[in-house]
Coordinates of C-alpha atoms and ligand atoms in Angstrom, one line a residue:
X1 CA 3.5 -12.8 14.1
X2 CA 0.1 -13.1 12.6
X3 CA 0.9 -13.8 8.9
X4 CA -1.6 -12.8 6.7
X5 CA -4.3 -15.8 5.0
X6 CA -2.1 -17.7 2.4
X7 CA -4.1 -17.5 -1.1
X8 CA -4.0 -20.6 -3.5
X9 CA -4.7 -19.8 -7.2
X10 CA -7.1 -22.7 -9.2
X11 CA -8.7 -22.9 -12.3
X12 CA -12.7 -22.4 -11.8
X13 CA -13.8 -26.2 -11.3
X14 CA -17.3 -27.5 -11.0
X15 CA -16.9 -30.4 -8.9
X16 CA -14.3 -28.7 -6.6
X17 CA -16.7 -26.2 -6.0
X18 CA -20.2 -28.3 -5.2
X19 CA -18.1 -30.8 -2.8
X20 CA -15.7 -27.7 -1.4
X21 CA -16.9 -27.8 2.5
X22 CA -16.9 -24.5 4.3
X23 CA -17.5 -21.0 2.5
X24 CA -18.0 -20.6 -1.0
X25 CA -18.3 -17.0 -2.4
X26 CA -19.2 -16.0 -6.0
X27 CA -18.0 -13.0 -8.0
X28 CA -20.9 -11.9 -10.2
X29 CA -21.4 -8.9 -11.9
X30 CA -24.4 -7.3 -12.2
X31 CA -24.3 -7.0 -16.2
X32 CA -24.7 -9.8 -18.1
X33 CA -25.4 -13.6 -16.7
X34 CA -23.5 -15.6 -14.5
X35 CA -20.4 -17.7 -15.9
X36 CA -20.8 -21.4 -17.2
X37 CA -19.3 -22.8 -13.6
X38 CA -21.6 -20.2 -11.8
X39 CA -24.3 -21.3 -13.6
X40 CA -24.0 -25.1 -13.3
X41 CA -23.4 -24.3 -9.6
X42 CA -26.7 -22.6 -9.6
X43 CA -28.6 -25.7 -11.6
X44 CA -27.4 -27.7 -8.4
X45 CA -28.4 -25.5 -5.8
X46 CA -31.9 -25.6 -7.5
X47 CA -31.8 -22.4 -8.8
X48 CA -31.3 -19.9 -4.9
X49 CA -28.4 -17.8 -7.2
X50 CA -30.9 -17.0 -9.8
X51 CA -33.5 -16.2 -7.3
X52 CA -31.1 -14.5 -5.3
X53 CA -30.1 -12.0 -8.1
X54 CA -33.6 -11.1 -9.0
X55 CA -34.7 -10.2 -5.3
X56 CA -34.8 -6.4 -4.3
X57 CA -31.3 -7.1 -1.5
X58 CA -29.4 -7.9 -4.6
X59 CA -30.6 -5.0 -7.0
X60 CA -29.6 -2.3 -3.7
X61 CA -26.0 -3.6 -3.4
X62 CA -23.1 -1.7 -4.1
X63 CA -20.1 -3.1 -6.1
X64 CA -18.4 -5.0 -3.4
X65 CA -20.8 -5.6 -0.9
X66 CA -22.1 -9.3 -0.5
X67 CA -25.3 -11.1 0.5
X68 CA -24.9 -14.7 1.9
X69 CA -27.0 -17.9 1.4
X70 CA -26.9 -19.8 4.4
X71 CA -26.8 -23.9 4.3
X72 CA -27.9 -23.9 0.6
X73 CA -29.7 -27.0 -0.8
X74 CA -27.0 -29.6 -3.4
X75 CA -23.5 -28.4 -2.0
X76 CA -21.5 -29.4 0.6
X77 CA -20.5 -25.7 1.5
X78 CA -22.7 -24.3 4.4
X79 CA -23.2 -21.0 3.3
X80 CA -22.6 -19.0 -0.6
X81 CA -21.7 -15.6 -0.8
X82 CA -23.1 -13.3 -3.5
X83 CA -20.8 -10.6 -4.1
X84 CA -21.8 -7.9 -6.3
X85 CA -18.5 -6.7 -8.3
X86 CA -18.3 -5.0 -12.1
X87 CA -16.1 -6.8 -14.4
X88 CA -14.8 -3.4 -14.8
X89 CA -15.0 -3.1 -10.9
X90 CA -12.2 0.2 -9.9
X91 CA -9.2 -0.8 -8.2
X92 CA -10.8 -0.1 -4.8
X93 CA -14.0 -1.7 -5.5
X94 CA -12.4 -5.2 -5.9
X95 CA -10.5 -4.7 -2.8
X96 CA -13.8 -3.9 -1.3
X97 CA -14.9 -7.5 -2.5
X98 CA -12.6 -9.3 -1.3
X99 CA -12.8 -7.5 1.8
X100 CA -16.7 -8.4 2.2
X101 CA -15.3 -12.5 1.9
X102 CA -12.6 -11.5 4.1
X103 CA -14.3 -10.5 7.0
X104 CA -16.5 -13.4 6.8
X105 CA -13.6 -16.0 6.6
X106 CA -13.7 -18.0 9.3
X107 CA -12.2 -21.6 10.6
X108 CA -13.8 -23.7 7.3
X109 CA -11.9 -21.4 5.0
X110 CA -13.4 -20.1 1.4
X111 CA -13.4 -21.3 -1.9
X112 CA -13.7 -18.0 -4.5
X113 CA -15.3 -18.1 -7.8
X114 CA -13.7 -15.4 -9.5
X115 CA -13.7 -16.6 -12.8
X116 CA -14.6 -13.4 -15.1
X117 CA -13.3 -11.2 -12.6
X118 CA -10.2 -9.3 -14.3
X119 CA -8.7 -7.9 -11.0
X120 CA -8.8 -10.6 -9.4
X121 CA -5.5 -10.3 -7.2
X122 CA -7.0 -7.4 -5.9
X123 CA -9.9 -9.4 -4.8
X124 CA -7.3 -11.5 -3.1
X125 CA -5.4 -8.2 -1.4
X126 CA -8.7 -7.0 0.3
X127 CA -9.5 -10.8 1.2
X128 CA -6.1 -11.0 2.6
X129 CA -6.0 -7.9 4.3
X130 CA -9.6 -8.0 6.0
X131 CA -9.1 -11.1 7.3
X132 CA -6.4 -10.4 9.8
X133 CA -6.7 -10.9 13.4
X134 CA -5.1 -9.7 15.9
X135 CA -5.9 -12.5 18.4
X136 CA -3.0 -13.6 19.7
X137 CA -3.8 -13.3 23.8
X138 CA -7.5 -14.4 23.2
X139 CA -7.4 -18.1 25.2
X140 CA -11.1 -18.0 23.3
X141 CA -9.3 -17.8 20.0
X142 CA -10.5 -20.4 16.8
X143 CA -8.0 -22.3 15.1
X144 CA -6.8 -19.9 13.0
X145 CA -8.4 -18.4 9.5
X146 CA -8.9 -21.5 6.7
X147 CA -7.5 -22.5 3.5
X148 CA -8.4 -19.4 0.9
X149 CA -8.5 -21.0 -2.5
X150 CA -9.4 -18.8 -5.8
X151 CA -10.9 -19.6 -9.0
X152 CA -9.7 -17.9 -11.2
X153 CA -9.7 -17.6 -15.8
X154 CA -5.7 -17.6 -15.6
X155 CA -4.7 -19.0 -12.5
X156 CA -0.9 -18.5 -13.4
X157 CA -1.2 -15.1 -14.4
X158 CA -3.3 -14.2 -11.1
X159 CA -0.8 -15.7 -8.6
X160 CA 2.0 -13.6 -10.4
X161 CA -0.2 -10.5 -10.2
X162 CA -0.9 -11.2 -6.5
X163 CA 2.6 -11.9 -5.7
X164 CA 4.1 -8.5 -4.8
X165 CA 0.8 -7.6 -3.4
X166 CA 1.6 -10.8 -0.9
X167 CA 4.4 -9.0 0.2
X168 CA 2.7 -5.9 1.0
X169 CA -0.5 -7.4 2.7
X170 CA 2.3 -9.1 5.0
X171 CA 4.1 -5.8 5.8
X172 CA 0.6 -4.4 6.4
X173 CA 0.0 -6.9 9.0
X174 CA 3.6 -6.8 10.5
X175 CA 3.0 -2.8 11.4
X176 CA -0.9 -3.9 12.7
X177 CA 0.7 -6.7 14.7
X178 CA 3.9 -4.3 16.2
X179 CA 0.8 -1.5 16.6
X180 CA -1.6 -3.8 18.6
X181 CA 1.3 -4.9 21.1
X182 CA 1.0 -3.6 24.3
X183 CA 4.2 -1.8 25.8
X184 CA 4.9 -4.7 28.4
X185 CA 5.7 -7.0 25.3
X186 CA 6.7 -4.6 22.7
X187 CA 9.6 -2.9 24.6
X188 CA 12.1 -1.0 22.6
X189 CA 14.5 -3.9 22.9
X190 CA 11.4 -6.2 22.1
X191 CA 10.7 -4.0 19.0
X192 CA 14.2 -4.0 17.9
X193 CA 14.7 -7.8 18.1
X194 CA 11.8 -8.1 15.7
X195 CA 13.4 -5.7 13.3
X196 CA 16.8 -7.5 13.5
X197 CA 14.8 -10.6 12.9
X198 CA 14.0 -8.8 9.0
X199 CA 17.6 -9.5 8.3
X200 CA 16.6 -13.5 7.4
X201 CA 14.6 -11.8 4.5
X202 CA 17.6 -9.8 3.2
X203 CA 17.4 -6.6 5.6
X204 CA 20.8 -5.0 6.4
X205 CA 19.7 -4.0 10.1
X206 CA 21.6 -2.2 12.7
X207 CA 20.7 -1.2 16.2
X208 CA 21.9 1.7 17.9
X209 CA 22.1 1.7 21.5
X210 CA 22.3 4.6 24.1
X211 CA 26.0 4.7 24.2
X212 CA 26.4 5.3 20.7
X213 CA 23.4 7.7 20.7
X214 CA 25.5 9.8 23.4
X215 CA 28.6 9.8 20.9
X216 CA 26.5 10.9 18.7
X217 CA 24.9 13.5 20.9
X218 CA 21.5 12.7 20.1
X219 CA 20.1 15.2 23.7
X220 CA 16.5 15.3 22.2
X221 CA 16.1 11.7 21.8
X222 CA 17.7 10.5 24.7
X223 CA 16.1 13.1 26.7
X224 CA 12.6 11.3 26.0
X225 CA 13.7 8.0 26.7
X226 CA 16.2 8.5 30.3
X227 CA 13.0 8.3 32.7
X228 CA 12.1 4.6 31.0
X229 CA 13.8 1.3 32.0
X230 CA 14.2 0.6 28.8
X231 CA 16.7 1.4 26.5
X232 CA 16.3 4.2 24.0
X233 CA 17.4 2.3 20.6
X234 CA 17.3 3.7 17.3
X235 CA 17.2 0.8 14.4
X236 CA 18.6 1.3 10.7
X237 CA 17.2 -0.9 8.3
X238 CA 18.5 -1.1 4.4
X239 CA 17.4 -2.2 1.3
X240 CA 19.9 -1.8 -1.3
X241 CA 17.8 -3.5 -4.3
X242 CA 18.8 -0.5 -6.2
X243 CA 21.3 0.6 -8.1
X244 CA 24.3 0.5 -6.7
X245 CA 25.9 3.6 -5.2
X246 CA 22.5 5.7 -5.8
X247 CA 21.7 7.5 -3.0
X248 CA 18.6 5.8 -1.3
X249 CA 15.4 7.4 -0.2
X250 CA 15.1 7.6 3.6
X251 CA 11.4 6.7 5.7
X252 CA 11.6 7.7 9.5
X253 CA 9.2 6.8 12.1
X254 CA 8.5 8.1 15.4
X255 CA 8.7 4.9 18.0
X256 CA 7.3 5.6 21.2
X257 CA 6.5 2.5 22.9
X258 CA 4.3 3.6 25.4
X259 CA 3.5 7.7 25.9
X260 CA 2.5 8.9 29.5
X261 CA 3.5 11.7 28.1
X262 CA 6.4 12.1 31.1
X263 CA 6.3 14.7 33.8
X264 CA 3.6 16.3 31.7
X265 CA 1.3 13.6 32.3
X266 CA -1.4 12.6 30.0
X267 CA -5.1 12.0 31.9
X268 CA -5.8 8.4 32.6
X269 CA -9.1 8.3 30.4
X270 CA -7.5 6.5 27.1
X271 CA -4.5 6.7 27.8
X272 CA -4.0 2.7 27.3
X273 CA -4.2 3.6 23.5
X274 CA -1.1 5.2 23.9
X275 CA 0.7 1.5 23.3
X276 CA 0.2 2.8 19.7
X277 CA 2.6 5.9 19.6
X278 CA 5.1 3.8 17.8
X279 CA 3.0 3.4 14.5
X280 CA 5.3 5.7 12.7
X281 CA 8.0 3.2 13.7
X282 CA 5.5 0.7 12.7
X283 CA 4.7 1.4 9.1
X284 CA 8.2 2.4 8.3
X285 CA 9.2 -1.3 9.3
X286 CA 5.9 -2.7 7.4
X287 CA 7.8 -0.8 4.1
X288 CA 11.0 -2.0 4.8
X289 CA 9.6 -5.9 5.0
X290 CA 7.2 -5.7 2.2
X291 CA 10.1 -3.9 -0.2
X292 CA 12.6 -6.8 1.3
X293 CA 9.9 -9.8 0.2
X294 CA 9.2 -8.1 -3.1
X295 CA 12.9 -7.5 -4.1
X296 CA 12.1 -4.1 -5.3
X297 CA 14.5 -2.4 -7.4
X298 CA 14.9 0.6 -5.1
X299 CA 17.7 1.8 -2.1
X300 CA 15.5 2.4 0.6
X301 CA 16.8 3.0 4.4
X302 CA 14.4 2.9 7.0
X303 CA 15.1 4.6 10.6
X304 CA 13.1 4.1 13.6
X305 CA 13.7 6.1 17.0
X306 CA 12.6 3.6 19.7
X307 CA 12.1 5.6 23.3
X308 CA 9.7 4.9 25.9
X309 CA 8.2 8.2 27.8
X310 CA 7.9 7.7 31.1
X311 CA 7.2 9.5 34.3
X312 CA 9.9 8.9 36.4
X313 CA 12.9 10.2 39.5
X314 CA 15.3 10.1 36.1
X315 CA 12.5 11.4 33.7
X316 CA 13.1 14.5 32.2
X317 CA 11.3 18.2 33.6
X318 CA 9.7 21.0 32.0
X319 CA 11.6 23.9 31.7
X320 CA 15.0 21.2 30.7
X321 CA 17.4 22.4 27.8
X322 CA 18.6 19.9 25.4
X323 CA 21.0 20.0 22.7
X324 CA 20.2 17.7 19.3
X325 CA 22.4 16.2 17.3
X326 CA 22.2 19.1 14.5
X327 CA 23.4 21.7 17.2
X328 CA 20.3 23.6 17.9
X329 CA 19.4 23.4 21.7
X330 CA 15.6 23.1 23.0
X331 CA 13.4 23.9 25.8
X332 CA 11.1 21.2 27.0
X333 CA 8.1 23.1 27.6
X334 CA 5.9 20.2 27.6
X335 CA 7.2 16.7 28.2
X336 CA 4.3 15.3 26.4
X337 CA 5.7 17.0 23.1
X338 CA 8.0 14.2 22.9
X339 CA 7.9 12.8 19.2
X340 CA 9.3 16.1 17.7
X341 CA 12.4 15.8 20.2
X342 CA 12.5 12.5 18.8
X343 CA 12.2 12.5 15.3
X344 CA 15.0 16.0 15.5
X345 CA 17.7 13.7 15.9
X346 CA 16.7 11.1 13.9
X347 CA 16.3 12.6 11.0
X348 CA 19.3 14.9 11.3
X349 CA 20.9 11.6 11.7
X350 CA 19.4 10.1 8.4
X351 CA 20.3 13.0 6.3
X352 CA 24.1 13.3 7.5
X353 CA 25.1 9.6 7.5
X354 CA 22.5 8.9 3.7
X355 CA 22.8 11.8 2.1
X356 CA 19.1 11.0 0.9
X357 CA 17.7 12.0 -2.3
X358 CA 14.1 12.5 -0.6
X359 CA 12.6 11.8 2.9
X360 CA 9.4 11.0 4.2
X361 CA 8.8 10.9 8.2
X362 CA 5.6 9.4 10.2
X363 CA 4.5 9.8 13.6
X364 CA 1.5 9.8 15.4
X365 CA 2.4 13.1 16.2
X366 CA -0.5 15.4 17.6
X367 CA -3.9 15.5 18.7
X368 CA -4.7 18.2 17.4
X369 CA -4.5 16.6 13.8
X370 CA -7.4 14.3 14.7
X371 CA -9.2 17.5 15.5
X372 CA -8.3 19.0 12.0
X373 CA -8.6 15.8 9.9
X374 CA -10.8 13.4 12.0
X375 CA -9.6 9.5 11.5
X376 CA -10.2 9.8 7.4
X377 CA -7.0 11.9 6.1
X378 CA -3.6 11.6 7.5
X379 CA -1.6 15.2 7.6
X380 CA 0.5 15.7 4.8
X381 CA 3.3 18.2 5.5
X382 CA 5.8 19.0 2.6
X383 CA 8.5 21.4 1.7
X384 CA 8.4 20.0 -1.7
X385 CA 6.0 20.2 -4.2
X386 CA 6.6 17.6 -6.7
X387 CA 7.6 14.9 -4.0
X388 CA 4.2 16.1 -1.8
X389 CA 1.8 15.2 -5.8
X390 CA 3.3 11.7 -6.2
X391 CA 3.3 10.7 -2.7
X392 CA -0.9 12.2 -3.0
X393 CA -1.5 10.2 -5.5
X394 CA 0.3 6.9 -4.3
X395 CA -2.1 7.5 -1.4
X396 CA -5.2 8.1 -3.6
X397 CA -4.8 5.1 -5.7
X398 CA -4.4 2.7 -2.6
X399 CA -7.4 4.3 -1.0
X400 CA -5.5 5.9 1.6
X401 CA -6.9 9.0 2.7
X402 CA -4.3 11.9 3.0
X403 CA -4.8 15.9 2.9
X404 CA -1.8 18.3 2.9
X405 CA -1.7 20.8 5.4
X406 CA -0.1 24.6 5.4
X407 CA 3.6 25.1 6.4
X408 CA 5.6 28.7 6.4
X409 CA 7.4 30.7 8.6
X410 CA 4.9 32.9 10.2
X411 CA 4.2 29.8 12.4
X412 CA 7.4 30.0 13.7
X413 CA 6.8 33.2 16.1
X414 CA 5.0 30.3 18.5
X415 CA 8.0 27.8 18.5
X416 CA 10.4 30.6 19.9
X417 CA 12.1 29.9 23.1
X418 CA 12.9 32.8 25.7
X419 CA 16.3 30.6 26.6
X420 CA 17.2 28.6 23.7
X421 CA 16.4 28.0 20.0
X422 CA 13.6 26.6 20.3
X423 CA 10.5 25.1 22.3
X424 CA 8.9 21.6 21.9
X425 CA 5.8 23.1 21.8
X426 CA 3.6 25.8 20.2
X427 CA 0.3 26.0 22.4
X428 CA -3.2 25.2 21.2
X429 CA -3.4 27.3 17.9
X430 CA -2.4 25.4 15.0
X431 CA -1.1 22.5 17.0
X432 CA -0.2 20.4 14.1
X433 CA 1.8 22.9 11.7
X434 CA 3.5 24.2 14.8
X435 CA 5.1 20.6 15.0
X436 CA 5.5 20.2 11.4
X437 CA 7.3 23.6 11.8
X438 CA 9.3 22.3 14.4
X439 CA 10.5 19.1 12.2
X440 CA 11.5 21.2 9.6
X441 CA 14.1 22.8 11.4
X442 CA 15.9 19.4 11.0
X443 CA 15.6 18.6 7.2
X444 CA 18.3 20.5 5.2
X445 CA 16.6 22.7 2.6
X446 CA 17.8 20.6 -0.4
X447 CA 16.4 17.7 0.7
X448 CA 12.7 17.0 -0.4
X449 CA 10.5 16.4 2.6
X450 CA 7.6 15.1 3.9
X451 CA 6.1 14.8 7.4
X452 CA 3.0 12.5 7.8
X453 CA 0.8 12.9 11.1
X454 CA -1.1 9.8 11.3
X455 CA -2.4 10.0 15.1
X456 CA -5.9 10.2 13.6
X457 CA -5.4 7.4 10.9
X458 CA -3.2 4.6 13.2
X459 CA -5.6 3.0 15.3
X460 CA -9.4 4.5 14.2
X461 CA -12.0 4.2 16.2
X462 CA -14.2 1.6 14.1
X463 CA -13.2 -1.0 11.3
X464 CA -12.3 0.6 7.9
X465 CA -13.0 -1.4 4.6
X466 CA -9.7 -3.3 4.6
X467 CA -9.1 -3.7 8.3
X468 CA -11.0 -4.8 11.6
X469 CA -11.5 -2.4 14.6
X470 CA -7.6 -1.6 15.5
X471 CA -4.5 -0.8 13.9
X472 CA -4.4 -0.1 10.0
X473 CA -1.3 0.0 9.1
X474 CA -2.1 3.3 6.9
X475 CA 0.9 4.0 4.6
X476 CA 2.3 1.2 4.0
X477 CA 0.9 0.5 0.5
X478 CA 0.5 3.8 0.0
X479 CA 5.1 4.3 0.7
X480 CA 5.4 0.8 -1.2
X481 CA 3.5 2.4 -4.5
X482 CA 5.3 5.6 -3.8
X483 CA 8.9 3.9 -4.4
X484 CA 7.6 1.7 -7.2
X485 CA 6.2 4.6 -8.7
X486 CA 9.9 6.8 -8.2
X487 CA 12.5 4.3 -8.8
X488 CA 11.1 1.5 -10.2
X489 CA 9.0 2.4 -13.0
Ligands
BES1 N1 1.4 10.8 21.0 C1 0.8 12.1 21.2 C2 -0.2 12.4 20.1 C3 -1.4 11.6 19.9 C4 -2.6 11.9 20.5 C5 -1.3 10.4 19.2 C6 -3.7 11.1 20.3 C7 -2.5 9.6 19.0 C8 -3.7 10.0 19.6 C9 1.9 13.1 21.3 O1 3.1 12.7 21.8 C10 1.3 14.2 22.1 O2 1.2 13.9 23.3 N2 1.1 15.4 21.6 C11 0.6 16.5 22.3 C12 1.4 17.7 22.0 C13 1.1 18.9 22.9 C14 1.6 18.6 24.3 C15 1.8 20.1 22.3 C16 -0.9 16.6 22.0 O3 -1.2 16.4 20.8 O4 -1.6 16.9 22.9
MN2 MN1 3.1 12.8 23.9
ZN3 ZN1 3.6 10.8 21.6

């Protein structure tokens, strides 16, 4: 597992910072003068801050972006960042900071003058966060990201700040880590050991395997999985921080291993990124470990359908009927449809064993919601319109983009089945409500919904501001606020 960097907390110290080899990078704010330790830094490095900040590169930058002094005269560091950020910097501007220092973090490590700096643990999230790596098969790798030390006006107050923010920056980088696998590693069993591992941080974790899906007769799940060598396994994972006999809030996440889409064959062209079709598995599991390692007072339970869909003598046809757990049977029109089948029985499952007071599922469901919403906005799918605001605006204030998308039941004309209740698929028009529509089917009216379709926002095709080129792990702190904001306010 590729931890995130591990951030020390100091108080802002002259002679640490002049003989601190490595990076340094300073938090100045474009109002007012530097601080007294920024300043004597400056007096030592003959003045390059001061001319620095009254060049024309400094005057354009934004709050959070950065210039860099390279091999600057009177300290041992060999190079200084300038980073531009407010003392009233937003939320996502010091994340955007911290990012800038993050990205730049190499072997030497960085030593952060932040003193002046209010939100300084968010400085320290986006460091944390842009700094990950996923390097692990690299035989060119470095040794690793340095030490990360920050200076901070109350050292004590900023570590406990930071803290639960830890906790969430590691469950970001759990679901970019289980994202990045490829399917020869991350096998369903391989995915389900790693989960099972989560009970050593106070997970309650349970792993179903085919036989007891069978009992449970779980046809659309296992349907998806019976052409694969690997098992089909669907994982329960509970944190009962909570009080006690409250009914907890279920998260459920599609966990396709590897998509070939089946007998319905995807083309060759990309299909290699299809290794990430489990990220709904994989943020759901990045909520469940950052909740465990903060201790939040909430009952969460976390379900993940693990299949692999594969073209195979065994694999399942076109044209097949299968029965769901709920009842309702299904014609595979499209084997490449297969999240849907998947997610059916799993959250039929959730709501008849939890009794959940609200639910929220994620898959990287459909093309077609990359076509609607690019790689910027996630779909947001809802029959409820209270739960659909606060999880919008836990998404808004962690600067994950998410845009709610139409539901109702003239979609369903296209999801009608000549031979049994339904079909898996709803052709071209409307390809993302069609499935949302077809979800639906298996959430009980009563219980407050959501289905997120984060194909687009998974694995985008260039960095974003808190995350190299590759997985994102979108929705993890976006679901973390959500159940701080709900249950633990
Ligand atoms: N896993 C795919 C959706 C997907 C596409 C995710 C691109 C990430 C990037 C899903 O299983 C799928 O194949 N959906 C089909 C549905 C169609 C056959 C109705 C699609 O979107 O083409
Ligand atoms: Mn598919
Ligand atoms: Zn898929």
């Amino acid at each position: 597992m590729s931890a995130p960097v591990a951030v020390q907390f100091h108080e802002a110290d002259f002679d640490a910072l002049s003989k601190a080899e490595g990076r340094l990078a300073l938090l100045l704010a474009p109002e007012g003068r530097p601080g007294a330790v920024a300043r004597r830094l400056d007096r030592q490095m003959r003045g390059a801050v001061t001319r620095a900040m009254e060049g024309k590169a400094w005057d354009k930058l934004k709050p959070g972006q950065s210039l860099d002094l390279a091999y600057p005269a009177g300290i041992a560091a060999e190079a200084v960042q300038l980073v531009k950020l407010p003392k009233k910097a937003s939320v996502q501007e010091a994340r955007k900071a911290g990012a800038a220092i993050g990205k730049a973090l190499g072997e030497s490590g960085v030593t952060v003058l932040a003193a002046g700096q209010p939100k300084v643990a968010d400085v320290a999230l986006g460091l944390a966060l842009r700094a990950y790596a996923f390097d692990r098969y690299r035989s060119d790798r470095d040794g690793g990201k340095g030490a990360v030390t920050v200076m901070a006006d109350k050292p004590d107050a900023a570590r406990e700040a930071f803290a639960p923010m830890a906790a969430m920056a590691e469950g970001v980088c759990f679901t970019r880590d289980l994202v990045s696998e490829p399917a020869n590693v991350l096998t369903t069993t391989d995915f389900a050991n790693r989960l099972s591992d989560m009970k050593k941080i106070g997970l309650q974790v349970e792993v179903l395997e085919e036989k007891d899906l069978e009992k449970l007769g779980m046809g659309a799940l296992l349907g998806v999985g019976q052409g694969s060598e690997s098992p089909s396994k669907v994982v329960v994972m509970q944190w009962s921080g909570g009080k006690k006999g409250e009914a907890p809030f279920a998260l459920v996440g599609k966990g396709v291993v590897f998509d070939t889409g089946g007998i319905s064959i995807k083309p060759a062209a990309g299909m290699e990124e299809m290794t990430m079709d489990m990220g709904g598995a994989g943020v759901v599991s990045g909520v469940m470990r950052a909740l465990a390692l903060r201790k939040a007072k909430a009952n969460v339970v976390g379900l993940v359908g693990l299949v692999e869909n594969m073209p195979d003598g065994k694999a399942q046809r076109p044209g097949d009927i299968v029965k769901s757990m709920k009842g309702d049977t299904i014609e595979v029109i499209n084997t490449d449809a297969e999240g849907r089948l998947v997610l059916a029985d799993v959250l039929w499952y959730a709501q008849e064993r939890f009794k959940p007071s609200g639910m929220i599922n994620l898959a990287t469901l459909t093309g077609a919601i990359i076509i609607g919403l690019g790689h910027e906005n996630a779909g947001v799918f809802s029959n409820d319109d209270k739960l659909c605001a606060a999880f919008l605006k836990a998404a808004e204030a962690e600067g994950e983009g998410a845009w709610r998308m139409p539901m109702g039941p003239a979609y369903d004309e296209q999801i009608k089945s000549r031979l049994a209740d339904m079909k898996n698929t709803g052709g071209r028009p409307a390809g993302s409500i069609t499935a949302a529509q077809f979800l639906k089917r298996f959430v009980k009216d009563e219980v407050p919904w959501i289905h997120l379709d984060i194909a687009g926002v998974a694995l985008p095709p260039k960095e974003t501001t808190l995350a190299p080129k590759g997985a994102t792990g979108w929705g993890v702190m976006a679901l973390d606020r959500l159940v701080r904001d709900m249950f633990e306010g």
